[in-house]
Amino acid sequence: VVNVPPEISAVNISPMSGNIPLPVNGEIFASDEDGTIENYIIDMGDGAVYYNTPVFSHTYRIPGNYTINITVIDDSGDVDTASVQIAAAGSGNHQIQISSPQPGG
């Protein structure tokens, strides 16, 4: 018996661009015609990864262009993938002032 791999039919992510902090909400629509979806892996592109859920919320706090990589795994271990681009804008002019310890202290 040949396994039919899962299929990602839609990825709804909103918003796909904006100013930081940029809260992003998403939902993955996937199915497996000859089995079940065993896992969702959603790599947000900034170090955050969400597992085992087709619905997610994430906030980008650093300006940049990010790629969300989505992997869906079925009960036979086959996968389908999708990618979405996110643009998080911001000045990036953050200054850090160190007040302790004092110089020469």
PDB file of C-alpha atoms in Angstrom:
ATOM      1  CA  VAL A   1       0.000   0.000   0.000  1.00  0.00           C
ATOM      2  CA  VAL A   2       1.405   3.367  -1.020  1.00  0.00           C
ATOM      3  CA  ASN A   3       0.820   6.150   1.477  1.00  0.00           C
ATOM      4  CA  VAL A   4      -0.758   9.319   0.194  1.00  0.00           C
ATOM      5  CA  PRO A   5       1.160  12.240   1.728  1.00  0.00           C
ATOM      6  CA  PRO A   6      -0.673  14.952   3.651  1.00  0.00           C
ATOM      7  CA  GLU A   7      -1.655  18.117   1.857  1.00  0.00           C
ATOM      8  CA  ILE A   8      -1.612  21.701   3.092  1.00  0.00           C
ATOM      9  CA  SER A   9      -4.648  23.233   1.406  1.00  0.00           C
ATOM     10  CA  ALA A  10      -4.391  26.736   2.881  1.00  0.00           C
ATOM     11  CA  VAL A  11      -2.316  28.897   5.185  1.00  0.00           C
ATOM     12  CA  ASN A  12      -4.089  31.923   6.622  1.00  0.00           C
ATOM     13  CA  ILE A  13      -1.745  34.403   8.306  1.00  0.00           C
ATOM     14  CA  SER A  14      -2.654  37.931   9.293  1.00  0.00           C
ATOM     15  CA  PRO A  15      -1.146  40.447   9.129  1.00  0.00           C
ATOM     16  CA  MET A  16       1.766  39.589   6.840  1.00  0.00           C
ATOM     17  CA  SER A  17       3.501  42.915   7.388  1.00  0.00           C
ATOM     18  CA  GLY A  18       3.489  45.802   9.820  1.00  0.00           C
ATOM     19  CA  ASN A  19       5.480  47.623  12.448  1.00  0.00           C
ATOM     20  CA  ILE A  20       7.058  45.954  15.462  1.00  0.00           C
ATOM     21  CA  PRO A  21       5.886  44.701  17.794  1.00  0.00           C
ATOM     22  CA  LEU A  22       4.014  42.759  15.087  1.00  0.00           C
ATOM     23  CA  PRO A  23       1.471  40.248  16.424  1.00  0.00           C
ATOM     24  CA  VAL A  24       0.735  37.586  13.822  1.00  0.00           C
ATOM     25  CA  ASN A  25      -2.096  35.048  13.969  1.00  0.00           C
ATOM     26  CA  GLY A  26      -2.215  32.004  11.752  1.00  0.00           C
ATOM     27  CA  GLU A  27      -4.097  28.857  10.936  1.00  0.00           C
ATOM     28  CA  ILE A  28      -2.944  25.902   8.849  1.00  0.00           C
ATOM     29  CA  PHE A  29      -5.511  23.879   6.899  1.00  0.00           C
ATOM     30  CA  ALA A  30      -4.232  20.404   6.077  1.00  0.00           C
ATOM     31  CA  SER A  31      -5.639  16.947   5.494  1.00  0.00           C
ATOM     32  CA  ASP A  32      -4.483  13.395   4.882  1.00  0.00           C
ATOM     33  CA  GLU A  33      -6.858  11.419   2.708  1.00  0.00           C
ATOM     34  CA  ASP A  34      -5.638   8.001   3.870  1.00  0.00           C
ATOM     35  CA  GLY A  35      -4.827   8.750   7.504  1.00  0.00           C
ATOM     36  CA  THR A  36      -4.429  11.505  10.030  1.00  0.00           C
ATOM     37  CA  ILE A  37      -2.231  14.544  10.565  1.00  0.00           C
ATOM     38  CA  GLU A  38       0.146  13.610  13.370  1.00  0.00           C
ATOM     39  CA  ASN A  39       2.029  16.876  13.812  1.00  0.00           C
ATOM     40  CA  TYR A  40       2.256  20.475  12.737  1.00  0.00           C
ATOM     41  CA  ILE A  41       5.659  22.183  12.966  1.00  0.00           C
ATOM     42  CA  ILE A  42       5.541  25.956  12.504  1.00  0.00           C
ATOM     43  CA  ASP A  43       8.983  27.600  12.474  1.00  0.00           C
ATOM     44  CA  MET A  44       8.450  31.344  12.807  1.00  0.00           C
ATOM     45  CA  GLY A  45      11.888  32.215  11.403  1.00  0.00           C
ATOM     46  CA  ASP A  46      13.064  34.059  14.517  1.00  0.00           C
ATOM     47  CA  GLY A  47      13.849  31.103  16.751  1.00  0.00           C
ATOM     48  CA  ALA A  48      10.295  30.346  17.858  1.00  0.00           C
ATOM     49  CA  VAL A  49       8.791  27.006  16.832  1.00  0.00           C
ATOM     50  CA  TYR A  50       5.258  25.790  17.516  1.00  0.00           C
ATOM     51  CA  TYR A  51       4.329  22.096  17.530  1.00  0.00           C
ATOM     52  CA  ASN A  52       1.158  20.011  17.436  1.00  0.00           C
ATOM     53  CA  THR A  53      -1.261  22.818  16.624  1.00  0.00           C
ATOM     54  CA  PRO A  54      -2.673  24.206  13.385  1.00  0.00           C
ATOM     55  CA  VAL A  55      -3.492  27.530  15.097  1.00  0.00           C
ATOM     56  CA  PHE A  56      -0.845  29.906  16.413  1.00  0.00           C
ATOM     57  CA  SER A  57      -0.169  33.444  17.600  1.00  0.00           C
ATOM     58  CA  HIS A  58       3.288  34.974  17.618  1.00  0.00           C
ATOM     59  CA  THR A  59       4.743  38.461  18.043  1.00  0.00           C
ATOM     60  CA  TYR A  60       7.792  39.623  16.103  1.00  0.00           C
ATOM     61  CA  ARG A  61       9.787  42.115  18.179  1.00  0.00           C
ATOM     62  CA  ILE A  62      12.841  42.706  15.971  1.00  0.00           C
ATOM     63  CA  PRO A  63      12.577  44.347  12.542  1.00  0.00           C
ATOM     64  CA  GLY A  64      13.332  42.104   9.618  1.00  0.00           C
ATOM     65  CA  ASN A  65      12.015  39.847   6.890  1.00  0.00           C
ATOM     66  CA  TYR A  66      11.071  36.434   8.211  1.00  0.00           C
ATOM     67  CA  THR A  67      10.106  33.181   6.531  1.00  0.00           C
ATOM     68  CA  ILE A  68       7.545  31.054   8.346  1.00  0.00           C
ATOM     69  CA  ASN A  69       8.255  27.420   7.421  1.00  0.00           C
ATOM     70  CA  ILE A  70       5.330  25.064   7.944  1.00  0.00           C
ATOM     71  CA  THR A  71       5.672  21.293   7.994  1.00  0.00           C
ATOM     72  CA  VAL A  72       2.742  18.884   8.306  1.00  0.00           C
ATOM     73  CA  ILE A  73       3.458  15.222   9.096  1.00  0.00           C
ATOM     74  CA  ASP A  74       0.973  12.386   8.623  1.00  0.00           C
ATOM     75  CA  ASP A  75       0.651   9.093  10.501  1.00  0.00           C
ATOM     76  CA  SER A  76       2.979   7.380   7.989  1.00  0.00           C
ATOM     77  CA  GLY A  77       5.720   9.992   8.410  1.00  0.00           C
ATOM     78  CA  ASP A  78       5.199  11.713   5.059  1.00  0.00           C
ATOM     79  CA  VAL A  79       5.308  15.487   4.962  1.00  0.00           C
ATOM     80  CA  ASP A  80       4.027  18.538   3.127  1.00  0.00           C
ATOM     81  CA  THR A  81       5.579  21.956   3.512  1.00  0.00           C
ATOM     82  CA  ALA A  82       4.706  25.579   2.864  1.00  0.00           C
ATOM     83  CA  SER A  83       6.428  28.910   3.441  1.00  0.00           C
ATOM     84  CA  VAL A  84       5.099  32.410   4.066  1.00  0.00           C
ATOM     85  CA  GLN A  85       7.048  35.674   4.101  1.00  0.00           C
ATOM     86  CA  ILE A  86       6.551  38.166   6.940  1.00  0.00           C
ATOM     87  CA  ALA A  87       7.881  41.735   6.900  1.00  0.00           C
ATOM     88  CA  ALA A  88       8.314  43.316  10.328  1.00  0.00           C
ATOM     89  CA  ALA A  89       9.248  46.984  10.054  1.00  0.00           C
ATOM     90  CA  GLY A  90      10.704  49.231  12.703  1.00  0.00           C
ATOM     91  CA  SER A  91      13.365  51.778  13.376  1.00  0.00           C
ATOM     92  CA  GLY A  92      15.759  49.340  14.993  1.00  0.00           C
ATOM     93  CA  ASN A  93      17.331  52.314  16.790  1.00  0.00           C
ATOM     94  CA  HIS A  94      17.220  50.788  20.223  1.00  0.00           C
ATOM     95  CA  GLN A  95      19.807  52.065  22.660  1.00  0.00           C
ATOM     96  CA  ILE A  96      20.917  50.174  25.696  1.00  0.00           C
ATOM     97  CA  GLN A  97      22.209  52.194  28.613  1.00  0.00           C
ATOM     98  CA  ILE A  98      24.224  50.310  31.208  1.00  0.00           C
ATOM     99  CA  SER A  99      23.967  52.032  34.564  1.00  0.00           C
ATOM    100  CA  SER A 100      25.529  49.352  36.761  1.00  0.00           C
ATOM    101  CA  PRO A 101      28.282  48.574  37.511  1.00  0.00           C
ATOM    102  CA  GLN A 102      29.761  52.039  37.334  1.00  0.00           C
ATOM    103  CA  PRO A 103      32.938  52.527  35.247  1.00  0.00           C
ATOM    104  CA  GLY A 104      36.056  52.066  37.337  1.00  0.00           C
ATOM    105  CA  GLY A 105      34.024  50.519  40.113  1.00  0.00           C
TER     106      GLY A 105
END
